[in-house]
XYZ file of C-alpha atoms in Angstrom:
541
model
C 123.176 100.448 75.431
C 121.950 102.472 78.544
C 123.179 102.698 81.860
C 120.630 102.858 84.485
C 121.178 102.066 88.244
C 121.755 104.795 90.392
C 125.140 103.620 92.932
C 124.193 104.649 96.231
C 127.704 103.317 97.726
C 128.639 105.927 99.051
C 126.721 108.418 97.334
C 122.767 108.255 96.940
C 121.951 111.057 94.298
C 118.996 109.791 92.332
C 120.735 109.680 88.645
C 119.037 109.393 85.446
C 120.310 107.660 82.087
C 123.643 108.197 80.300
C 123.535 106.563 76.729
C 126.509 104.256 76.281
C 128.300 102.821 73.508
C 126.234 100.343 71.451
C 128.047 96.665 71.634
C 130.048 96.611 68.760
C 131.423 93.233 67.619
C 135.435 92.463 68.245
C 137.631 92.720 64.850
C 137.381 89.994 62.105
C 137.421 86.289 62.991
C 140.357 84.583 62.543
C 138.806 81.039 61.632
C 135.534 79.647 61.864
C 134.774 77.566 64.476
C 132.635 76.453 67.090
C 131.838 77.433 70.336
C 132.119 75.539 73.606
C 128.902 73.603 74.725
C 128.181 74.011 78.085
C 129.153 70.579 80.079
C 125.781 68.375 80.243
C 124.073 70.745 77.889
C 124.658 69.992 74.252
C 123.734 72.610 71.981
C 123.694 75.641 74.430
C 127.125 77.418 73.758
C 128.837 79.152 77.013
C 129.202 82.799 76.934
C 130.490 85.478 78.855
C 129.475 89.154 79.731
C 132.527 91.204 79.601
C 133.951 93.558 82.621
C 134.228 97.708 81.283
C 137.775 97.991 79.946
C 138.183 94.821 78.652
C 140.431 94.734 75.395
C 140.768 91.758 73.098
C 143.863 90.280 72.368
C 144.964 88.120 69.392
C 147.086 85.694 71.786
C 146.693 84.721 75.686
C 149.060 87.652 77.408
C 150.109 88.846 73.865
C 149.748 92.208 72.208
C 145.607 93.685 72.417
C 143.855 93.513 68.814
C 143.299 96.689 66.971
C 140.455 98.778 67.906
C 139.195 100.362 71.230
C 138.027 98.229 74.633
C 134.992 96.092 74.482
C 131.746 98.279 75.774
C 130.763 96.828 79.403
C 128.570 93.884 79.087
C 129.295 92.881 75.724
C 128.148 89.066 75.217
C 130.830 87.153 73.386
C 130.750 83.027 73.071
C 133.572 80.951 74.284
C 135.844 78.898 72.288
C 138.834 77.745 74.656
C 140.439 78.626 78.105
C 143.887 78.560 78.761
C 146.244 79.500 81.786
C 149.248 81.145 81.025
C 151.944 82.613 83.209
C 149.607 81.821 85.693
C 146.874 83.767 84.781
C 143.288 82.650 83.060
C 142.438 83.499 79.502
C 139.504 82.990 77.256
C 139.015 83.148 73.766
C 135.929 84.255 72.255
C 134.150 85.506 69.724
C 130.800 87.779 68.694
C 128.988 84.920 66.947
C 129.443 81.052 68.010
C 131.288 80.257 64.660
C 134.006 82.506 64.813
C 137.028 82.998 67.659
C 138.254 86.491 67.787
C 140.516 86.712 70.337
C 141.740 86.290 73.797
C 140.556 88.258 77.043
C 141.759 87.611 80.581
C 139.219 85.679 82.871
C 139.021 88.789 85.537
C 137.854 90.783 82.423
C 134.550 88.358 82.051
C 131.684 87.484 83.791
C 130.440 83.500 82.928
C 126.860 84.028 82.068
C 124.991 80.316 82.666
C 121.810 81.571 82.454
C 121.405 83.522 79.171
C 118.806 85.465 80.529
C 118.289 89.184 81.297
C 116.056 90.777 83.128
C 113.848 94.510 82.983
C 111.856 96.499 85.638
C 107.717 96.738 85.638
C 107.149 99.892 85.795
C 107.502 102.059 88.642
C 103.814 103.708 88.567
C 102.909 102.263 91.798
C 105.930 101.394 94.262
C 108.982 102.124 94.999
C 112.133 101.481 93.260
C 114.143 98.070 93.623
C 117.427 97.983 95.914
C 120.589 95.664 94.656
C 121.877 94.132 97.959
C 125.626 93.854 98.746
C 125.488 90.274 99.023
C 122.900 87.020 99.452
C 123.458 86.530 102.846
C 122.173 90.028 104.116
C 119.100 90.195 101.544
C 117.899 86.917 102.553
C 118.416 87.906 106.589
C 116.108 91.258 105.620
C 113.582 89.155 104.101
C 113.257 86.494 107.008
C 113.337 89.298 109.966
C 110.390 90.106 111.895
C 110.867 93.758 111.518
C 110.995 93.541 107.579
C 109.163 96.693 107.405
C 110.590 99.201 109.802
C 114.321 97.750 108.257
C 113.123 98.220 104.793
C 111.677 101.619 105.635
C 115.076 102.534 107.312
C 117.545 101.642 104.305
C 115.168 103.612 102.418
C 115.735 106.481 104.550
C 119.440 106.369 104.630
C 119.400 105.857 100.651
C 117.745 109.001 100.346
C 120.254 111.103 102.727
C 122.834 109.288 100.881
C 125.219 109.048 104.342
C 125.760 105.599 105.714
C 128.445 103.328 106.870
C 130.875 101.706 104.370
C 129.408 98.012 104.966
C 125.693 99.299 103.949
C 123.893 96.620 102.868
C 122.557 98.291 99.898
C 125.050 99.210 96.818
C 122.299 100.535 94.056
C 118.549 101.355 93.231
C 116.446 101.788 90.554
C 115.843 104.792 88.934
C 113.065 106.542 90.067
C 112.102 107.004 86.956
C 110.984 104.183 84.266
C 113.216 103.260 81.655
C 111.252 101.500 78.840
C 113.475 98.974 77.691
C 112.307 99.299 74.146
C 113.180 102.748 73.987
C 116.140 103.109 75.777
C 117.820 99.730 75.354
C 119.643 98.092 78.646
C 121.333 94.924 79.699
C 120.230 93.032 83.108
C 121.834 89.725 82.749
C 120.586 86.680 85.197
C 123.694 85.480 86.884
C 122.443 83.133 89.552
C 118.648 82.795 90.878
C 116.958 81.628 93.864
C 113.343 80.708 94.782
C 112.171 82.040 98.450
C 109.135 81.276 100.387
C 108.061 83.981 102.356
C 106.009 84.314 105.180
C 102.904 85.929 103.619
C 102.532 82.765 101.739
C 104.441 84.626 98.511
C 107.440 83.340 96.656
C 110.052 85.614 95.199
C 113.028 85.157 93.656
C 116.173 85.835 94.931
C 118.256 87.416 91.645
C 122.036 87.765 91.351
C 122.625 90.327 88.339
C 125.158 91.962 86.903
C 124.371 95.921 85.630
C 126.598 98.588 83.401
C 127.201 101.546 85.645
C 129.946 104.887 85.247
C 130.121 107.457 87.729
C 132.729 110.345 87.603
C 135.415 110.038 89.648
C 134.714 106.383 89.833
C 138.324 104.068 89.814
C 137.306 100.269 91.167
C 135.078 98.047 90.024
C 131.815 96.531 93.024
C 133.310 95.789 96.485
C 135.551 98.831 96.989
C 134.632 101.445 99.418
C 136.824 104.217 97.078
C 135.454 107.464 98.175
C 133.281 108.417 94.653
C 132.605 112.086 94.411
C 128.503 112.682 92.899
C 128.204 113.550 89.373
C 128.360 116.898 88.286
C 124.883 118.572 87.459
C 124.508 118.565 83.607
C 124.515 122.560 83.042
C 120.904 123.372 82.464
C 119.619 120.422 84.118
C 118.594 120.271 87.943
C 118.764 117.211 89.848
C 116.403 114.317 89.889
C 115.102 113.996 93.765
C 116.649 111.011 95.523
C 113.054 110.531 97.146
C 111.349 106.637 97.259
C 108.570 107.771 95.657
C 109.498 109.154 91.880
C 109.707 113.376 91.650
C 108.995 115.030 88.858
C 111.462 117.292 87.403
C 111.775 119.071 84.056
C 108.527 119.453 83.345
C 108.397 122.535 81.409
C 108.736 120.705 77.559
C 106.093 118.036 78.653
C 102.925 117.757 75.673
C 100.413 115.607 75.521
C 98.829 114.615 71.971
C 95.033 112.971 72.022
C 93.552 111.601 68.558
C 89.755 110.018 68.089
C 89.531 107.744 65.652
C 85.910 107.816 65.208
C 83.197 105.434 63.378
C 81.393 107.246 61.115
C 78.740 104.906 59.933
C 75.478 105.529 59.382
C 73.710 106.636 63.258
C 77.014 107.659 64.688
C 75.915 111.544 63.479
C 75.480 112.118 67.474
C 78.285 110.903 68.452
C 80.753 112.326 66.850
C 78.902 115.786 67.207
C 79.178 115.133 70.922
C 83.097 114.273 70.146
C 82.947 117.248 68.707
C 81.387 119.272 71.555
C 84.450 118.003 74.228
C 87.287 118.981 72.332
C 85.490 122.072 72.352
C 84.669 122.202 76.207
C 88.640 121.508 76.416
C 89.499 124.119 74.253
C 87.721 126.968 75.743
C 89.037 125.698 78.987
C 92.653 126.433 77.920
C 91.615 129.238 75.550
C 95.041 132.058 77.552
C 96.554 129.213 79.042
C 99.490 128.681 78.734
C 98.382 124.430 78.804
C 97.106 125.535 75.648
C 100.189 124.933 73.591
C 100.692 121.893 75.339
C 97.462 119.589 74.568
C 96.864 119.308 70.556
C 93.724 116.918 69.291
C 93.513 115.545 66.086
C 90.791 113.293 64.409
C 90.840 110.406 62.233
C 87.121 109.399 60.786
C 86.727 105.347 59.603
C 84.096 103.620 57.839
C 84.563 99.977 55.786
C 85.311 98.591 52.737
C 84.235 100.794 49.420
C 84.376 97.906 47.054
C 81.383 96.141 49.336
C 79.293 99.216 49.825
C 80.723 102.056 47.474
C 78.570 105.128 48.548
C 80.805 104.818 51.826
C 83.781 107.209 49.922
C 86.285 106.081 52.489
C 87.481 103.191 54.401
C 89.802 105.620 56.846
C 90.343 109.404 56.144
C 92.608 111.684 58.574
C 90.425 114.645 59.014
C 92.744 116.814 61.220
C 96.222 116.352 62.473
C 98.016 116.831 65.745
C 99.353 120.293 63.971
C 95.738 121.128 62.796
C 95.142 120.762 66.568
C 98.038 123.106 67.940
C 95.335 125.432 66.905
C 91.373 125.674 67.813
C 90.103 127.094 65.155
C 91.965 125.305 62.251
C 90.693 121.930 64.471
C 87.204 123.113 64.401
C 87.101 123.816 61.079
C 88.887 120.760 59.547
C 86.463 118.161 61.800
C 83.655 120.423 61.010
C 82.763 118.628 58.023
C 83.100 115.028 59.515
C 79.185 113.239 58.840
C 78.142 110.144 59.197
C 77.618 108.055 55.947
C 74.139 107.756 54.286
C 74.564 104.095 53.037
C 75.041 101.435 55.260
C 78.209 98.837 54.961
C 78.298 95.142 54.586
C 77.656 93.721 57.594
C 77.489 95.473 61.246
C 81.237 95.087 62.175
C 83.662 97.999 60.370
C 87.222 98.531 59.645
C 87.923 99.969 62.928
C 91.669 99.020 62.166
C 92.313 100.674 59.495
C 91.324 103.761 61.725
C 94.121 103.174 63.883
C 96.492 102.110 61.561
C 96.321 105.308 59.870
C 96.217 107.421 63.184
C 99.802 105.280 64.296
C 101.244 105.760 60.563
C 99.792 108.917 58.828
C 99.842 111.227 62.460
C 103.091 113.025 63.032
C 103.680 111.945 66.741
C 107.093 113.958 67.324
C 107.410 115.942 70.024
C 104.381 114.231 71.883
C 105.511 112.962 75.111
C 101.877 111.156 76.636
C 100.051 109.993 73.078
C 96.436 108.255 73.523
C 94.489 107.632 70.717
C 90.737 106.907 71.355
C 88.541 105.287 69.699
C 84.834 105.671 69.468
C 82.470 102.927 67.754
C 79.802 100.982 68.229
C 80.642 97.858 66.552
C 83.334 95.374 66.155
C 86.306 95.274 64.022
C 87.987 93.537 60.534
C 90.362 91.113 61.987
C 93.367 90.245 60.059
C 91.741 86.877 58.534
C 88.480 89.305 57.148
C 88.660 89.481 53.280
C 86.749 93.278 53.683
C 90.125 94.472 56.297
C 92.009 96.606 54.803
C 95.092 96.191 57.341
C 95.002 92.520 57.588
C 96.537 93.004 61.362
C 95.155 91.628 64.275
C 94.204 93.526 67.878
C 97.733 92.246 69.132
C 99.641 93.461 66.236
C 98.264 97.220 66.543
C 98.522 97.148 69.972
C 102.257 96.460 69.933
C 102.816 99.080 66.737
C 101.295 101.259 69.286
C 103.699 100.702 71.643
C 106.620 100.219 69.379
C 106.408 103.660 68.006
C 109.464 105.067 66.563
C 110.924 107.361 69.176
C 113.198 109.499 67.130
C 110.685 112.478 67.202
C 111.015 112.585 71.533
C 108.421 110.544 72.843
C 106.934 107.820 74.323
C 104.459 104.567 73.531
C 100.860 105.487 72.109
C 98.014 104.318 74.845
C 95.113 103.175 72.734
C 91.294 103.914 74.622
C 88.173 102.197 73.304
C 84.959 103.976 73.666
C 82.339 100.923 73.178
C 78.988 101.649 72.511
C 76.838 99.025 73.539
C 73.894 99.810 71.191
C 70.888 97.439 70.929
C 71.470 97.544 67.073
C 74.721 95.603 68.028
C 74.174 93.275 70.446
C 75.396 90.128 68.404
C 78.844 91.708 67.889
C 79.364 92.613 71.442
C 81.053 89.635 72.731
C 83.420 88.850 69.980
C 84.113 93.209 70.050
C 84.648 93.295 73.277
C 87.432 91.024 73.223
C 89.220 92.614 69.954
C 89.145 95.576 72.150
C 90.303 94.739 75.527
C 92.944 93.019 73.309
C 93.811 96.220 71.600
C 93.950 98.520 74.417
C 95.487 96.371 76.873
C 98.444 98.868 78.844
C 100.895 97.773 81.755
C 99.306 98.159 85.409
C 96.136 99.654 83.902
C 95.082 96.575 82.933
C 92.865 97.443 79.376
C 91.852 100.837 78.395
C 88.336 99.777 77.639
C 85.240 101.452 78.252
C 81.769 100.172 77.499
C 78.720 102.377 77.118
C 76.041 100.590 78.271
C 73.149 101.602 75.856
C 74.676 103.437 73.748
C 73.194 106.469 75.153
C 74.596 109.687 73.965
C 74.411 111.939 76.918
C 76.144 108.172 78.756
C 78.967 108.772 76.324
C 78.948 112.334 76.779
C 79.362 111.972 80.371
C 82.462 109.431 79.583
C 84.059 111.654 76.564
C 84.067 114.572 79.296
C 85.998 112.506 82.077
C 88.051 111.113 79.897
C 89.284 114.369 78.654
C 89.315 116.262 82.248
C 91.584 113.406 83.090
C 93.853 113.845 80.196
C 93.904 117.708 81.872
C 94.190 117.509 85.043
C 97.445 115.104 84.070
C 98.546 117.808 81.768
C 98.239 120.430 84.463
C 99.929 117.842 87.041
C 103.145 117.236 84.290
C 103.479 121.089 83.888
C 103.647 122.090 87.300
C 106.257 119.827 88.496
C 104.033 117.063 90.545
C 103.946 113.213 89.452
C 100.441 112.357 88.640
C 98.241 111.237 91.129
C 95.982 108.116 90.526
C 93.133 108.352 92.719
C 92.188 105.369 94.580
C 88.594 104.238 96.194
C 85.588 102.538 95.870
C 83.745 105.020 94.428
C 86.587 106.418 91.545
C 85.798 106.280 88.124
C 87.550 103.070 86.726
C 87.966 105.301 83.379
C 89.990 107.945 85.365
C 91.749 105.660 87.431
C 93.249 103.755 84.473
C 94.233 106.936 82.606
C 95.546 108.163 85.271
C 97.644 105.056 85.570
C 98.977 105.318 82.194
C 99.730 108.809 82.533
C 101.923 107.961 85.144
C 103.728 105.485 83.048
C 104.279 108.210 80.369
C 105.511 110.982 83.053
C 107.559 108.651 84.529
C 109.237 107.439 81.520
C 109.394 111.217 79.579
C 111.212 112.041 83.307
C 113.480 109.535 82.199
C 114.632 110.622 78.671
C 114.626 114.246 79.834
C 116.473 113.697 83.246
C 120.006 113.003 81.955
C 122.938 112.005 83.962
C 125.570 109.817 84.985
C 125.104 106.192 86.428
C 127.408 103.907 88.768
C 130.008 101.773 86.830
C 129.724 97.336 86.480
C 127.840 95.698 89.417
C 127.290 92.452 90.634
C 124.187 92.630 93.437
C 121.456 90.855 94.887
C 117.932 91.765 94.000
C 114.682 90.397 94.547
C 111.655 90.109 91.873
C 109.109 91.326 94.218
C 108.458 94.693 96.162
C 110.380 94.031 99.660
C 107.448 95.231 101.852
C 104.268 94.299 99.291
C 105.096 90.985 97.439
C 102.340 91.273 95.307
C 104.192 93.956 93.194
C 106.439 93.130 90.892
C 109.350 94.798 90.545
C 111.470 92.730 88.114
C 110.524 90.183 85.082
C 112.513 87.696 83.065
């Protein structure tokens, strides 16, 4: 489990993450049993969270258990309290059949709620701030001067010097922690609905977070003097700014693969495809971007028992390796041709495509990943007897973005290039909604991008942008600046969105690469919304 918020009482360095121990169960029951319902709620057991340094014991005030403390937040069930001496003691246990042991009360946390929270991500606002108490949070949120007060603690966060009663205690990392990456607990301890004045609601959130910061003796409502974190050697600090920095930037790659249709009349297309990797390459041809940006290319078609004379349902025709280097990319997609017999029907097996660029690419070492895909008709859903993968839009899409990590990176963003050809008009509706489906991505909304037409040079135009984008954010990543997404009437929806995602991946490659300590156990007030612009969210159940 990670730690993650950064403690600004009393210091406000902007950390990063710390991996800590993974919640390991307490020794072996010692008879099965049940756990205790919560009163008026049969069926929902009570459980606890448990405090950092909290040991089990096998009687109330007896001798601890074998084995090392419970890791911070562990969630145990409870089978019986009992005072003793005068002090409170629960017994509990990792599963709701089976006591364990004893801990003392201060040691636990009653969790009521049984719900956890994670940040959106932190593309386009600024990080969250964990209030002291209820009392001040809801007094910030119901002053007239909500702004300049909001704009002040941020200030003071950032200069890390304030008085020992500051109202706020911790903030979000300024980078985005993907919770499916980099696992963390934010467990709901009490909630509150708010009306606010711009006509919003928000919740008002009492949570309890895993924090450890050198130096670091008390647990949340001490004002013990904590000295920062020593720099990791060989790792410069993350900027305590309210607006992320990036930092590290020197290891940061970006891997692009088309998965392209190559049915019969898509020849121009994927010559065209062809032609922009190209552009890009001779762009970066002594740069030292080139090592950074690799293409590869992964040609579909249908299913060879309907229409044989196809040869292949999906084919990889160069790797992410192939395209470390131009010439070996050149010549492995030089040979990619349309088909000269036409497949059953006018939708193709589009998935299979992108099942084989998730599964049969070698990701690792990729930190932003976008595969995009070119075709002008509609997919083999799961339920089509002709799909190979039998997976739905969904189902790809969250493969996608449950990647395995182990190779260093992040979630694959998957693109659609739709062309709207008259040939395909009845698919269009039904194709356009696999595909919004498939390439639907955080803020960004859906990475689709209809060509209306079909026109090749139209395509051209949006094969080009897309890949200047995918440069410029390169270029941005490799210098040291966060990605900019350009805003206005007149921006290219196709470059705003990427550059939205890119963001996203920055932000969260920042967060793996960015290593350091976090604060210790918290209990805090947070809200679900931005504090200045409720229509961001900031927090979800």
């Amino acid at each position: 489990m990670r730690s993650f918020l950064t403690r600004v009482l009393p210091v406000a360095a902007a950390l990063a993450l710390l991996c800590g121990p993974a919640v390991t169960a307490p020794p072996a029951a010692t008879a099965d049993r049940t756990a205790l319902s919560i009163p008026d709620k049969p069926g929902l057991y009570q459980r606890v969270l448990t405090r950092p340094d909290a040991r089990l014991l096998t009687l109330p005030g007896g001798a601890a258990a074998p084995g090392p403390a419970l890791p911070a937040l562990s969630v145990l069930y409870v089978f019986d309290r009992r005072a003793v001496q005068g002090k409170d003691w629960i017994e509990v246990g990792a599963a709701a059949d089976a006591a364990q042991g004893w801990i003392a009360a201060a040691q636990a946390i009653d969790w009521r709620q049984t719900l956890t929270l994670a940040f959106t991500r932190t593309s386009n606002r600024d990080p969250a701030l964990f209030f002291r108490d209820h009392d001040r949070l809801t007094h910030l949120l119901e002053a007239e001067d909500l702004v300049p007060q909001v704009d002040r603690l941020r200030a003071e966060v950032k200069t890390g010097r304030f008085p020992a009663d500051f109202p706020v205690i911790a903030k979000e990392p300024d980078t985005y922690i993907d919770p499916n990456e980099q696992f963390y607990l934010l467990p709901i301890l009490a909630f509150e609905p708010v009306y606010l004045q711009s006509g919003h609601e928000t919740m008002l959130l009492k949570v309890a977070a895993v924090t450890l910061q050198a130096g670091e003796q008390d647990l949340l409502g001490t004002d013990t003097a904590v000295k920062p974190t020593p720099k990791p050697a060989g790792k410069p600090e993350t900027k305590p700014t309210g607006k992320p920095s990036a930092s590290r930037p020197a290891g940061y790659r970006a891997g692009v693969v088309f998965v392209i249709d190559t049915t019969t009349s898509m020849g121009p297309y994927i010559d065209r495809t062809r032609a922009a990797v190209r552009r890009i390459y001779d762009k970066l041809r002594g740069s030292t971007l080139g090592e950074r940006l690799s293409f590869g290319l992964v040609a579909f078609r249908d299913n060879v028992e309907a229409a044989p004379g196809l040869e292949y349902v999906s084919q990889v025709a160069a790797s992410l390796e192939d395209g470390r280097d131009p010439a070996t990319f050149q010549a492995k997609v030089a040979g990619v041709k349309e088909a000269i017999v036409s497949s059953k029907g006018f939708n193709e097996d589009a998935y299979a495509g992108i099942q084989d660029a998730l599964e049969r690419i070698d990701w690792s070492g990729f930190d932003a990943r976008y595969i995009v895909l070119i075709t002008d008709a509609g997919a083999r859903d799961a339920n089509d007897p002709l799909g190979r993968t039998g997976l739905s839009a969904e189902r790809l899409r969250l493969l996608a973005q449950e990647k395995d990590q182990s190779g260093g990176g992040g979630k694959i963003a998957i693109a659609v290039l739709h062309l709207l050809t008259r040939e395909g008009r009845q698919t269009h509706e039904g194709a356009t909604r696999q595909y919004r489906e498939l390439s639907r991505w955080g803020d960004a909304g859906d990475l689709y991008f209809p060509v209306e037409g079909g026109a090749v040079e139209a395509f051209g135009t949006q094969v080009d942008t897309l890949a200047d984008a995918l440069l410029r954010q390169l270029e941005s990543a490799s210098s040291g600046r966060l990605i900019e997404v350009p805003e206005g009437p007149k921006v290219d929806p196709l470059e705003r969105k990427t550059a939205l995602v890119g963001r996203a991946m920055q932000l969260a490659y920042l967060g793996r690469e960015t290593g350091s300590r976090a604060p210790r156990l918290i209990e805090a007030w947070v809200t679900d919304r931005d504090l200045i612009d409720p229509t961001q969210k900031t927090l979800e159940v």
